[in-house]
Coordinates of C-alpha atoms in Angstrom, one line a residue:
X285 CA 0.0 0.0 0.0
X286 CA 2.8 2.4 0.9
X287 CA 4.6 1.6 -2.3
X288 CA 1.5 2.4 -4.4
X289 CA 0.9 5.7 -2.6
X290 CA 4.5 6.7 -3.1
X291 CA 4.4 5.8 -6.8
X292 CA 1.2 7.8 -7.3
X293 CA 2.7 10.8 -5.5
X294 CA 5.8 10.7 -7.6
X295 CA 3.9 10.3 -10.8
X296 CA 2.0 13.5 -10.0
X297 CA 5.3 15.4 -9.7
X298 CA 6.6 14.4 -13.1
X299 CA 4.9 17.1 -15.3
X300 CA 6.0 20.0 -13.1
X301 CA 9.6 18.7 -12.8
X302 CA 9.8 18.2 -16.6
X303 CA 8.6 21.8 -17.0
X304 CA 11.1 23.2 -14.5
X305 CA 13.9 21.3 -16.2
X306 CA 12.8 22.5 -19.7
X307 CA 12.8 26.1 -18.5
X308 CA 16.3 25.6 -17.0
X309 CA 15.2 26.2 -13.4
X310 CA 16.7 22.9 -12.4
X311 CA 19.4 20.8 -14.2
X312 CA 18.9 17.2 -15.2
X313 CA 21.1 16.1 -12.3
X314 CA 19.1 18.3 -9.9
X315 CA 15.8 16.8 -11.1
X316 CA 17.2 13.3 -10.5
X317 CA 18.2 14.3 -7.0
X318 CA 14.8 15.8 -6.3
X319 CA 13.1 12.6 -7.3
X320 CA 15.5 10.6 -5.2
X321 CA 15.0 12.8 -2.1
X322 CA 11.3 13.0 -2.5
X323 CA 10.9 9.2 -2.9
X324 CA 12.9 8.6 0.2
X325 CA 10.9 11.1 2.2
X326 CA 7.6 9.7 0.9
X327 CA 8.4 6.2 2.0
X328 CA 9.3 7.6 5.4
X329 CA 6.2 9.7 5.6
X330 CA 3.9 6.9 4.6
X331 CA 5.4 4.7 7.3
X332 CA 3.4 3.8 10.4
X333 CA 6.2 5.1 12.7
X334 CA 6.6 8.5 11.0
X335 CA 7.4 11.1 13.6
X336 CA 7.2 14.9 13.8
X337 CA 10.9 15.4 13.2
X338 CA 10.7 13.5 9.9
X339 CA 7.8 15.6 8.7
X340 CA 9.7 18.8 9.4
X341 CA 12.8 17.4 7.7
X342 CA 10.8 16.7 4.6
X343 CA 9.2 20.1 4.7
X344 CA 12.5 21.9 5.2
X345 CA 13.8 20.2 2.1
X346 CA 10.8 21.4 0.1
X347 CA 11.0 24.9 1.5
X348 CA 14.7 25.1 0.6
X349 CA 13.8 23.8 -2.9
X350 CA 11.2 26.5 -3.3
X351 CA 13.6 29.2 -2.2
X352 CA 16.0 28.1 -4.9
X353 CA 13.3 27.9 -7.5
X354 CA 12.1 31.4 -6.7
X355 CA 15.6 32.8 -6.9
X356 CA 16.3 31.2 -10.3
X357 CA 12.8 31.8 -11.7
X358 CA 13.4 35.6 -11.5
X359 CA 15.8 35.2 -14.3
X360 CA 13.5 33.3 -16.7
X361 CA 10.2 35.0 -16.2
X362 CA 8.0 31.9 -15.7
X363 CA 4.3 32.0 -16.3
X364 CA 2.8 28.5 -15.8
X365 CA 0.8 26.7 -13.2
X366 CA 3.7 24.3 -12.7
X367 CA 5.7 27.3 -11.3
X368 CA 3.5 26.8 -8.1
X369 CA 4.2 23.1 -7.9
X370 CA 6.6 23.1 -5.0
X371 CA 4.6 25.7 -3.1
X372 CA 1.4 23.7 -3.5
X373 CA 3.2 20.5 -2.5
X374 CA 4.4 22.2 0.7
X375 CA 0.9 23.4 1.5
X376 CA -0.5 20.0 0.8
X377 CA 2.0 18.4 3.1
X378 CA 1.0 20.7 5.9
X379 CA -2.6 19.6 5.5
X380 CA -1.7 15.9 5.1
X381 CA 0.1 15.8 8.4
X382 CA -1.7 18.3 10.6
X383 CA -4.4 15.9 11.6
X384 CA -1.7 13.2 12.3
X385 CA 0.0 15.5 14.9
X386 CA -1.3 16.0 18.4
X387 CA -0.8 18.6 21.1
X388 CA 2.4 20.6 20.9
X389 CA 3.5 19.0 17.7
X390 CA 0.3 20.2 16.0
X391 CA 1.0 23.8 17.2
X392 CA 4.6 23.6 16.0
X393 CA 3.6 22.4 12.6
X394 CA 1.1 25.3 12.3
X395 CA 3.7 27.8 13.3
X396 CA 6.1 26.3 10.7
X397 CA 3.3 26.8 8.1
X398 CA 2.9 30.4 9.2
X399 CA 6.6 31.1 8.8
X400 CA 6.5 29.6 5.3
X401 CA 3.5 31.7 4.3
X402 CA 5.3 34.8 5.6
X403 CA 7.6 34.5 2.6
X404 CA 4.8 35.4 0.2
X405 CA 2.6 38.4 -0.4
X406 CA -1.0 38.5 -1.5
X407 CA -4.5 37.9 -0.3
X408 CA -4.4 34.1 -0.9
X409 CA -1.5 33.7 1.5
X410 CA -2.9 36.1 4.0
X411 CA -6.2 34.1 3.9
X412 CA -4.3 30.8 4.5
X413 CA -2.4 32.3 7.4
X414 CA -5.6 33.6 8.9
X415 CA -7.3 30.2 8.6
X416 CA -4.3 28.5 10.2
X417 CA -4.4 30.9 13.2
X418 CA -8.1 30.6 13.5
X419 CA -7.9 26.8 13.6
X420 CA -5.2 27.0 16.3
X421 CA -7.2 29.5 18.4
X422 CA -10.3 27.2 18.3
X423 CA -8.3 24.0 19.0
X424 CA -6.1 25.4 21.8
X425 CA -8.1 28.2 23.5
X426 CA -6.1 27.9 26.7
X427 CA -2.8 28.7 25.0
X428 CA -2.0 32.4 25.5
X429 CA 0.9 32.4 23.0
X430 CA -1.5 31.4 20.2
X431 CA -3.9 34.2 21.0
X432 CA -1.0 36.7 21.1
X433 CA 0.4 35.4 17.9
X434 CA -2.9 35.9 16.2
X435 CA -3.3 39.4 17.6
X436 CA 0.2 40.4 16.4
X437 CA -0.7 39.0 13.0
X438 CA -3.7 41.2 12.8
X439 CA -1.7 44.3 13.8
X440 CA 1.3 43.6 11.5
X441 CA -0.4 42.2 8.4
X442 CA -3.8 43.8 8.4
X443 CA -3.1 46.9 10.6
X444 CA -6.3 46.1 12.4
X445 CA -6.4 47.2 16.0
X446 CA -10.1 46.2 16.2
X447 CA -9.3 42.6 15.3
X448 CA -6.3 42.4 17.5
X449 CA -8.2 43.9 20.5
X450 CA -11.1 41.5 19.8
X451 CA -8.8 38.4 19.9
X452 CA -7.1 39.4 23.1
X453 CA -10.4 40.4 24.8
X454 CA -11.8 36.9 23.9
X455 CA -8.6 35.3 25.3
X456 CA -8.8 37.3 28.5
X457 CA -12.5 36.3 29.0
X458 CA -11.4 32.7 28.8
X459 CA -8.2 32.9 30.9
X460 CA -8.4 36.2 32.7
X461 CA -5.5 35.7 35.2
X462 CA -2.8 35.1 32.5
X463 CA -0.3 37.9 32.9
X464 CA 1.1 37.2 29.4
X465 CA -2.2 38.2 27.8
X466 CA -2.5 41.4 29.7
X467 CA 1.0 42.4 28.8
X468 CA 0.3 41.7 25.1
X469 CA -2.9 43.7 25.3
X470 CA -1.1 46.7 26.9
X471 CA 1.6 46.5 24.2
X472 CA -0.8 46.6 21.2
X473 CA -2.6 49.6 22.7
X474 CA 0.7 51.5 23.1
X475 CA 1.7 50.4 19.6
X476 CA -1.5 51.7 18.2
X477 CA -1.1 55.0 20.1
X478 CA 2.4 55.3 18.6
X479 CA 1.0 54.8 15.1
X480 CA -1.6 57.5 15.6
X481 CA 1.0 59.9 16.9
X482 CA 3.3 59.2 13.9
X483 CA 0.4 59.7 11.5
X484 CA -0.6 63.0 13.1
X485 CA 3.0 64.2 13.1
X486 CA 3.3 63.5 9.4
X487 CA -0.1 65.0 8.6
X488 CA -1.1 67.5 11.3
X489 CA -4.9 68.2 11.4
X490 CA -6.0 71.6 10.5
X491 CA -9.1 71.6 12.7
X492 CA -7.8 70.3 15.9
X493 CA -8.2 66.9 17.6
X494 CA -11.6 65.5 18.5
X495 CA -12.3 64.7 22.1
X496 CA -12.3 60.8 21.9
X497 CA -9.1 60.9 19.8
X498 CA -7.5 63.3 22.3
X499 CA -8.2 60.8 25.1
X500 CA -6.6 58.0 23.1
X501 CA -3.6 60.1 22.4
X502 CA -3.3 60.9 26.0
X503 CA -3.0 57.3 26.9
X504 CA -6.5 56.6 28.2
X505 CA -6.8 53.1 26.8
X506 CA -3.6 51.7 28.3
X507 CA -4.7 53.1 31.6
X508 CA -8.0 51.3 31.3
X509 CA -6.3 48.1 30.4
X510 CA -4.3 48.4 33.6
X511 CA -7.4 49.0 35.6
X512 CA -9.2 46.0 34.2
X513 CA -6.1 43.8 34.8
X514 CA -6.0 44.8 38.4
X515 CA -9.7 43.8 38.8
X516 CA -9.2 40.5 37.0
X517 CA -6.0 39.4 38.8
X518 CA -6.6 37.6 42.1
X519 CA -3.4 38.2 44.2
X520 CA -1.5 41.3 45.1
X521 CA 1.7 39.6 43.8
X522 CA 0.1 39.3 40.3
X523 CA -1.1 42.9 40.5
X524 CA 2.4 44.2 41.3
X525 CA 4.0 41.9 38.7
X526 CA 1.7 43.1 35.9
X527 CA 2.2 46.7 36.8
X528 CA 6.0 46.3 36.8
X529 CA 5.8 44.6 33.5
X530 CA 3.6 47.4 32.1
X531 CA 6.2 49.9 33.2
X532 CA 8.9 48.0 31.3
X533 CA 6.8 48.0 28.2
X534 CA 5.9 51.6 28.5
X535 CA 9.6 52.7 28.8
X536 CA 10.0 51.5 25.2
X537 CA 7.8 54.3 24.0
X538 CA 8.7 58.0 24.2
X539 CA 5.2 59.4 24.7
X540 CA 4.2 57.5 27.9
X541 CA 4.8 60.1 30.6
X542 CA 1.2 60.2 31.8
X543 CA 1.0 56.4 31.7
X544 CA 4.2 56.0 33.7
X545 CA 2.7 58.3 36.3
X546 CA -0.4 56.3 36.4
X547 CA 1.4 53.0 36.9
X548 CA 3.9 54.3 39.5
X549 CA 1.1 56.1 41.3
X550 CA -0.7 52.8 41.7
X551 CA 2.4 51.1 43.1
X552 CA 3.2 53.9 45.6
X553 CA -0.4 54.2 46.8
X554 CA -1.3 50.5 47.0
X555 CA 2.0 48.9 47.8
X556 CA 4.2 51.6 49.3
X557 CA 6.4 49.1 51.2
X558 CA 7.2 46.9 48.3
X559 CA 10.8 47.6 47.1
X560 CA 9.6 47.2 43.5
X561 CA 7.4 50.3 43.9
X562 CA 10.4 52.4 44.9
X563 CA 12.6 51.0 42.1
X564 CA 9.8 51.5 39.5
X565 CA 9.2 55.1 40.6
X566 CA 12.9 56.0 40.3
X567 CA 13.2 54.2 36.9
X568 CA 10.2 56.0 35.6
X569 CA 11.5 59.4 36.6
X570 CA 14.9 58.8 35.1
X571 CA 13.2 57.6 31.8
X572 CA 11.0 60.7 31.6
X573 CA 14.0 62.9 32.2
X574 CA 16.1 61.1 29.7
X575 CA 13.6 61.1 26.8
X576 CA 11.7 64.3 27.6
X577 CA 8.3 62.6 28.1
X578 CA 5.5 64.9 29.0
X579 CA 3.2 63.8 31.8
X580 CA 0.2 65.8 30.6
X581 CA -1.0 68.1 27.8
X582 CA -0.4 68.1 24.1
X583 CA -1.2 65.3 21.8
X584 CA 2.3 64.3 20.9
X585 CA 3.4 63.4 24.4
X586 CA 6.9 64.5 23.5
X587 CA 8.6 67.9 23.9

């Protein structure tokens, strides 16, 4: 049975390999080596004892092959469905073995697929990446790293703060005491605030800043995220830890004077005897002095 399946798979590769040879993308010797390698991989992959590492090894070979094809194809201006043969084979392999993996191996395979899709541009690849992340989120709802990965994808690929927020809010409703999620939520809000500030700096409004936008630019949303985090977390230790983490994140942005004051104010009022409150307050003051952060007023947050 395995031999029949391998034979069928290799037969399906022949037209594309013949095309790529004819267009001088691969030499005759390289095509022979591709057939040899693939045949070996296919026998291994069809075996009952096939493991995750063997799947990844086969995928890495195909990914490297596709990288070489793309590099050489630029010189010969290919326009044929066989140009997509290796890419389609890789995507098919991800689907073939996804259901055979369980637990962490399934997550790792999905991340491997996302890394591969990141090499391409276009709506089709974005759609495939979105589907892969959506499947992961649904199958592993208690994994904060997956929710965070999906939220960052929405911010970086689609520039959608609404989608990113929605994902993290869903995650927090499911696992509200996970510090990692709150930190990710705080970070995307500061990132969004920074993007707004950059846009306004490049294209200053002629009729002033509307009230709701002024509040966003002043850091209202990160402060709200902090307040909600404090309510959701159960222990004082977690509340202190998340506040200290928020402070570390905020110091990466030059417009966070008011936010730093908010965070250090909470520590000094609620936990005045904790040494972390003293250290955080001193660090925040030094940061504001060094970068010239404002604590209030003005929509830029920077002198």
